[in-house]
Tab-separated table of C-alpha atoms in Angstrom:
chain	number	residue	atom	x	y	z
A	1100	UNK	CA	0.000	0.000	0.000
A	1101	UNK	CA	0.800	3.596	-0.666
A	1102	UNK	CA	1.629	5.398	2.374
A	1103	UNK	CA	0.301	9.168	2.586
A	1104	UNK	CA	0.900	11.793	4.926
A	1105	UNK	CA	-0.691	15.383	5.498
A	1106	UNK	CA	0.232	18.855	6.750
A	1107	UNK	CA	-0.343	20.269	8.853
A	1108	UNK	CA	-2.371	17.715	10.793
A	1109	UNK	CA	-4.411	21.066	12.633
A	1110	UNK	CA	-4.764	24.269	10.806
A	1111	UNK	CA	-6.590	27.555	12.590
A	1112	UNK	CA	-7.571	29.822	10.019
A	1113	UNK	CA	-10.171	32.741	10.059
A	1114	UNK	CA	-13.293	33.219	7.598
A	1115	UNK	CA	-11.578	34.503	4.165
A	1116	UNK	CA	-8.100	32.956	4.439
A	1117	UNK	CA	-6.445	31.295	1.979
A	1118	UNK	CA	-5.758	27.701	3.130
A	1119	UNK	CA	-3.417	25.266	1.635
A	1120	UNK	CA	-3.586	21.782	2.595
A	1121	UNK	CA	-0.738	19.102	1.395
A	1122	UNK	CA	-0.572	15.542	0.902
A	1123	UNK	CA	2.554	13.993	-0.002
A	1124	UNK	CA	3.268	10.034	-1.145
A	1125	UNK	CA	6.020	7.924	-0.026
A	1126	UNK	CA	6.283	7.132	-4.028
A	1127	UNK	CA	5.074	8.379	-7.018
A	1128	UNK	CA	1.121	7.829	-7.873
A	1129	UNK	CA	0.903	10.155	-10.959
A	1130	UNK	CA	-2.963	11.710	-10.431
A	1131	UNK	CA	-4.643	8.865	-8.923
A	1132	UNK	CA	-5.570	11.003	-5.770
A	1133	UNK	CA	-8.925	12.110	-4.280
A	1134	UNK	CA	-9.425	14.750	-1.506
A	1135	UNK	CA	-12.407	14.025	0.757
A	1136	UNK	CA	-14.200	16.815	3.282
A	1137	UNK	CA	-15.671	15.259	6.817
A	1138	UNK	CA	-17.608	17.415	9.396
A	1139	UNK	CA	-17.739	16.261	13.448
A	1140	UNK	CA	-20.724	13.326	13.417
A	1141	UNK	CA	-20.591	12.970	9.508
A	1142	UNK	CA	-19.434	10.939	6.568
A	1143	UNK	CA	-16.600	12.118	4.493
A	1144	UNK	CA	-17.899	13.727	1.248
A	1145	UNK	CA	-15.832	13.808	-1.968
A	1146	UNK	CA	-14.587	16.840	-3.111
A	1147	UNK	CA	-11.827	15.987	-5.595
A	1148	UNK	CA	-10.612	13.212	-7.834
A	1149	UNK	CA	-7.593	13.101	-10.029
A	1150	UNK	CA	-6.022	15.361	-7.820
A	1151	UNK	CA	-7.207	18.544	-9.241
A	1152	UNK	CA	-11.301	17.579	-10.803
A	1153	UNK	CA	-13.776	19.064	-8.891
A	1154	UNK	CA	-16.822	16.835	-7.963
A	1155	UNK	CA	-20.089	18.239	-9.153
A	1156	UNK	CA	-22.332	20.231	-6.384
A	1157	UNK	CA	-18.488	21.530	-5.075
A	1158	UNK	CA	-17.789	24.709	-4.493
A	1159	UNK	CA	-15.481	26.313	-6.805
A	1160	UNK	CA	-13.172	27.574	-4.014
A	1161	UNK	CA	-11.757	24.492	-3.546
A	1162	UNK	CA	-8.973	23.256	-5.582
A	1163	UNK	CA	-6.725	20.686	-5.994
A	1164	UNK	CA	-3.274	20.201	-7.633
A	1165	UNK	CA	-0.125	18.139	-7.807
A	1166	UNK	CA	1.454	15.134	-9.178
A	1167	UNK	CA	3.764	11.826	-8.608
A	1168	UNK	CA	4.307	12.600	-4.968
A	1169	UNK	CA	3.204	15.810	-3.609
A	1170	UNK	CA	-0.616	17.229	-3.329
A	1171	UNK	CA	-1.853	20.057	-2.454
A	1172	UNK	CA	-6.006	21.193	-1.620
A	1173	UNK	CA	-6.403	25.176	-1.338
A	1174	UNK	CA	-9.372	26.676	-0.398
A	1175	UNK	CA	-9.494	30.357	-1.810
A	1176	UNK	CA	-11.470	31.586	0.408
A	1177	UNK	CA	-12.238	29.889	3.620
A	1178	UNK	CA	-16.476	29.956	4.749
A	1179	UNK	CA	-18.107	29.287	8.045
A	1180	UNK	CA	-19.179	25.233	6.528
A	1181	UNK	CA	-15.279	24.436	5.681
A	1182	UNK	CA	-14.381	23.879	9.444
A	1183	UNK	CA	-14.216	20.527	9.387
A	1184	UNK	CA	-11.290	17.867	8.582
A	1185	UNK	CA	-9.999	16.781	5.203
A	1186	UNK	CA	-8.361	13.388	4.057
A	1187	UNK	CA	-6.669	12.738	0.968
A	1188	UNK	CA	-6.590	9.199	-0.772
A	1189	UNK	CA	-4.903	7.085	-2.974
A	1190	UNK	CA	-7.220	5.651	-5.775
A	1191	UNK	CA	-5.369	2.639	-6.626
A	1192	UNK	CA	-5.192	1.483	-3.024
A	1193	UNK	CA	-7.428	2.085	-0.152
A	1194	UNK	CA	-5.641	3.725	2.515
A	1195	UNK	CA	-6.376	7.602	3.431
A	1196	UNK	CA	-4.288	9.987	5.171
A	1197	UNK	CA	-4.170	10.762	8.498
A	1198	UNK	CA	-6.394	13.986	7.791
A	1199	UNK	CA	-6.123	17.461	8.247
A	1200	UNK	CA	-8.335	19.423	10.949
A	1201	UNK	CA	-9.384	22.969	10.097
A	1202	UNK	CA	-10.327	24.826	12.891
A	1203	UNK	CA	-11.745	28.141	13.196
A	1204	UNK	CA	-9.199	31.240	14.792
B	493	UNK	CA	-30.708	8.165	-6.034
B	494	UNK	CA	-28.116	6.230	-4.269
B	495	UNK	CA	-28.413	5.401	-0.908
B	496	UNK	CA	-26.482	3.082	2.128
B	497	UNK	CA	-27.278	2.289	4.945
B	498	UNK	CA	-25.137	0.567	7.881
B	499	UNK	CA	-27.191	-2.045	10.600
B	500	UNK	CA	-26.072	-4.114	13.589
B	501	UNK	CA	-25.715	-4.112	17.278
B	502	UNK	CA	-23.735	-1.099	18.819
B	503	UNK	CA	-22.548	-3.145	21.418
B	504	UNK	CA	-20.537	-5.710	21.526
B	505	UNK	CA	-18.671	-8.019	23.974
B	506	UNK	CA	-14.997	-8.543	24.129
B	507	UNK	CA	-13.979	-11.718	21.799
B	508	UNK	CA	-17.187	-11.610	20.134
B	509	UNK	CA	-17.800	-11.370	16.357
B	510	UNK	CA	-19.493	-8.061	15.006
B	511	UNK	CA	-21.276	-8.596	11.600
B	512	UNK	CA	-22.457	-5.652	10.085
B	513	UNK	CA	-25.215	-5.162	7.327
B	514	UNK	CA	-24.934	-2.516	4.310
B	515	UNK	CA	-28.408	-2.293	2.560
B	516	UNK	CA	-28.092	-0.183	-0.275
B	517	UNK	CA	-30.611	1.326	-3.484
B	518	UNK	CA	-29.931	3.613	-6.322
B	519	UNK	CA	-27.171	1.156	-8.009
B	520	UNK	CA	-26.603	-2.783	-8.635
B	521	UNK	CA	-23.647	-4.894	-7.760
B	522	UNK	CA	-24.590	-6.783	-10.764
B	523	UNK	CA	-23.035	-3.680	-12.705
B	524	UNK	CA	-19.741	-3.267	-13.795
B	525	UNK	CA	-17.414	-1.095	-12.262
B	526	UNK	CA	-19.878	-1.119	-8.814
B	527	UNK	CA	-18.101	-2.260	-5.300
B	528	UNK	CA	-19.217	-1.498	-1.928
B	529	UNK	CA	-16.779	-0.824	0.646
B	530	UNK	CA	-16.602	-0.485	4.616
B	531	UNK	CA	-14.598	1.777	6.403
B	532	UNK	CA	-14.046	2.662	10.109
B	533	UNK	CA	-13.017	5.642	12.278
B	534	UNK	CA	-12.224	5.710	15.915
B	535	UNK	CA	-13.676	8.229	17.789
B	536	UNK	CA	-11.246	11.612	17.347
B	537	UNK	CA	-9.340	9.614	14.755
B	538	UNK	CA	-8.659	8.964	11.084
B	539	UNK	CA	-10.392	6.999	8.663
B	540	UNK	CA	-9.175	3.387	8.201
B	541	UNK	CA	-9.881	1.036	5.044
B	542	UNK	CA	-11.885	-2.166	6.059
B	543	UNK	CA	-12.624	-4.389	2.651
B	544	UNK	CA	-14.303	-4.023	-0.236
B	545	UNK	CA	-16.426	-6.301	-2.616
B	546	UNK	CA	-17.002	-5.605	-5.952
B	547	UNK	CA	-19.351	-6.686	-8.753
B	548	UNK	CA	-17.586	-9.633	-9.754
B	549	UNK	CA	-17.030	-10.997	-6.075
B	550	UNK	CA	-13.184	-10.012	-5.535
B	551	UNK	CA	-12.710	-9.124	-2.460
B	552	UNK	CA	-9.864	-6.694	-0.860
B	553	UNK	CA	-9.107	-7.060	2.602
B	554	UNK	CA	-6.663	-4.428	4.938
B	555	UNK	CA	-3.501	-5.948	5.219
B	556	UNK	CA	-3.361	-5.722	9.008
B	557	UNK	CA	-6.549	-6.574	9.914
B	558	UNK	CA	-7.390	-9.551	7.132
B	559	UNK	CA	-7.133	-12.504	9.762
B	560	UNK	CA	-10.832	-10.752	11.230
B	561	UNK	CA	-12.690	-9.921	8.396
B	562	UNK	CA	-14.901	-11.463	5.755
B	563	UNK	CA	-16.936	-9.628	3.615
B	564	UNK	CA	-19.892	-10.917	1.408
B	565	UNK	CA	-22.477	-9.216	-0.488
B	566	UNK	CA	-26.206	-11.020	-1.629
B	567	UNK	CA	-26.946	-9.607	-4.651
B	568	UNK	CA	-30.482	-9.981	-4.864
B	569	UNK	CA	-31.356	-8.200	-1.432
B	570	UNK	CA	-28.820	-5.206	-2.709
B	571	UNK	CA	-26.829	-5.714	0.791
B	572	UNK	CA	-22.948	-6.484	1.722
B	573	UNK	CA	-22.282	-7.617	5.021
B	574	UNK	CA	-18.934	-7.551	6.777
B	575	UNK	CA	-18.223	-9.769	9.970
B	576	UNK	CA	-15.165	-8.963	12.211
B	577	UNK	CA	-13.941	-11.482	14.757
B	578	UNK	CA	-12.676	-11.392	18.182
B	579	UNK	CA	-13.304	-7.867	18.790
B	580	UNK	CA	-11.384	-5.482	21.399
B	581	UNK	CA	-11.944	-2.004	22.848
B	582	UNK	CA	-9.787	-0.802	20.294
B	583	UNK	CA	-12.257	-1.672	17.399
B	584	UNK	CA	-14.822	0.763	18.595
B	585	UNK	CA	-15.650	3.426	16.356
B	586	UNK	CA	-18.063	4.348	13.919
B	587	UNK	CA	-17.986	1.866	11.102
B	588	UNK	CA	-19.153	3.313	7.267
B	589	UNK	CA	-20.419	1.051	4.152
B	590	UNK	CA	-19.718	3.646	0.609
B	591	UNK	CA	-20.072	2.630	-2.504
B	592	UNK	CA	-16.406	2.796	-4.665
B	593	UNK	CA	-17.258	3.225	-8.592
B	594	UNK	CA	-15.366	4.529	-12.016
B	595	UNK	CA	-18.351	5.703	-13.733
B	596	UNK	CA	-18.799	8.998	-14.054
B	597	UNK	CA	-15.629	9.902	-13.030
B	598	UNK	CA	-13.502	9.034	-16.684
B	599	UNK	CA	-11.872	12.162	-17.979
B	600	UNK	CA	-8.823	12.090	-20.720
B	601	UNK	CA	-9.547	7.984	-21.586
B	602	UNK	CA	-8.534	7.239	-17.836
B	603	UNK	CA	-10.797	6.353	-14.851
B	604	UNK	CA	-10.529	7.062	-11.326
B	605	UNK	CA	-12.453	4.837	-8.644
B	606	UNK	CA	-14.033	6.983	-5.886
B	607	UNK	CA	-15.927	6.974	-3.345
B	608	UNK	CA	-18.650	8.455	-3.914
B	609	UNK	CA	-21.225	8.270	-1.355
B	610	UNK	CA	-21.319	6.947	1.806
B	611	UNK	CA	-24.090	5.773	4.535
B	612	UNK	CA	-24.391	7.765	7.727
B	613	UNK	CA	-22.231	5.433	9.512
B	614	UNK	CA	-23.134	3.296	13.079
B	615	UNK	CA	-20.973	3.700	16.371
B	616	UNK	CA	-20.577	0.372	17.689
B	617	UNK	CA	-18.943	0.370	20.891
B	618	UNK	CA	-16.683	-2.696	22.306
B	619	UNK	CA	-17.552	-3.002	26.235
B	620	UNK	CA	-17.966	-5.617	28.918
């Protein structure tokens, strides 16, 4: 299995930041990566697939980019409904990352 | 409009089995390209991979935890059902069937496999 890691593993932003979330591999996995949003008593909700396609119904301040081994997810502008945490995944293999938290400043 | 749904007990002993049910609509696992999937999360943790079926009755177990598990799926009832044995206070969490597909989500002649959506998920708790 691919082994992922995040950082930071707790980010406090404020309403309108600019956040920038990264996801690196321990080897290369060209594109085949999917960024998934999860608020506190929820299931995880997919935002991105081949590390930069938005799903449909997202907003278009998120974004994702990257390739081979390093990933990033930026949200332009940060809203009240982001706070929540955020896992990245490898879509060959099952395994997500240990997740980002985004809390509120 | 796809739907899952997890069901089983939210308690179990230590050493006991836990089987868990996934009843799903909206999609076949007669299709191509269709697999159903369970996932887990402690409580204040990360998400961890379970095993996943898929329409042609592969199955894909975690590495570390493939001793425990089976999954199965009956077609014909539109339900997969994962049992885990000998269970410890460490395997409580919330546990989370989600359906894994390709289509829809082919772009430049490749195709990823995504989750896509997910059931609301059910805490089982590990206690004496």
């Amino acid at each position: 299995d691919i082994q992922l890691t995040q950082s930071p593993s707790f980010l406090s932003a404020s309403v309108g930041d600019r956040v920038t979330i990264t996801c690196r591999a321990r080897q290369g996995i060209s594109n085949y990566l999917a960024w998934y949003q999860q608020k506190p008593g929820k299931a995880p909700n997919l935002l991105i697939y081949a590390a930069s396609i938005l799903q449909s119904g997202v907003p278009s301040r998120f974004s994702g980019g990257g390739s081979g081994t390093e990933f990033t997810l930026t949200i332009s502008s940060l809203q009240p409904e982001d706070f929540a945490t955020y896992y990245c995944q490898h879509l060959n293999s099952f395994p997500f990352g240990p997740g980002t938290k985004v809390d509120i400043k | 409009q796809v739907t899952l749904r997890e069901s089983g007990p939210v308690v179990v002993k230590p050493t006991q089995t836990l089987t868990l049910t996934c009843t799903f609509s909206g999609f076949s696992l007669r299709t191509s390209e269709m697999c159903v999937s369970w996932v887990r999360q402690p409580p204040g943790k990360a998400l961890e991979w379970l095993a996943l079926i898929d329409w042609g009755d592969d199955k894909f177990y975690n590495t570390s935890l493939k001793t425990r598990l089976t999954i199965s799926k009956d077609t014909s009832k539109n339900q997969v059902v994962l049992t885990m044995t000998n269970m410890a206070p460490v395997d409580t969490g919330t546990y989370y069937c989600a359906r894994r597909t390709s289509r829809g989500y082919c772009t430049g002649g490749i195709c990823y496999e995504v989750f896509d959506y997910w059931g609301q998920g059910i805490l089982v708790t590990v206690s004496s």
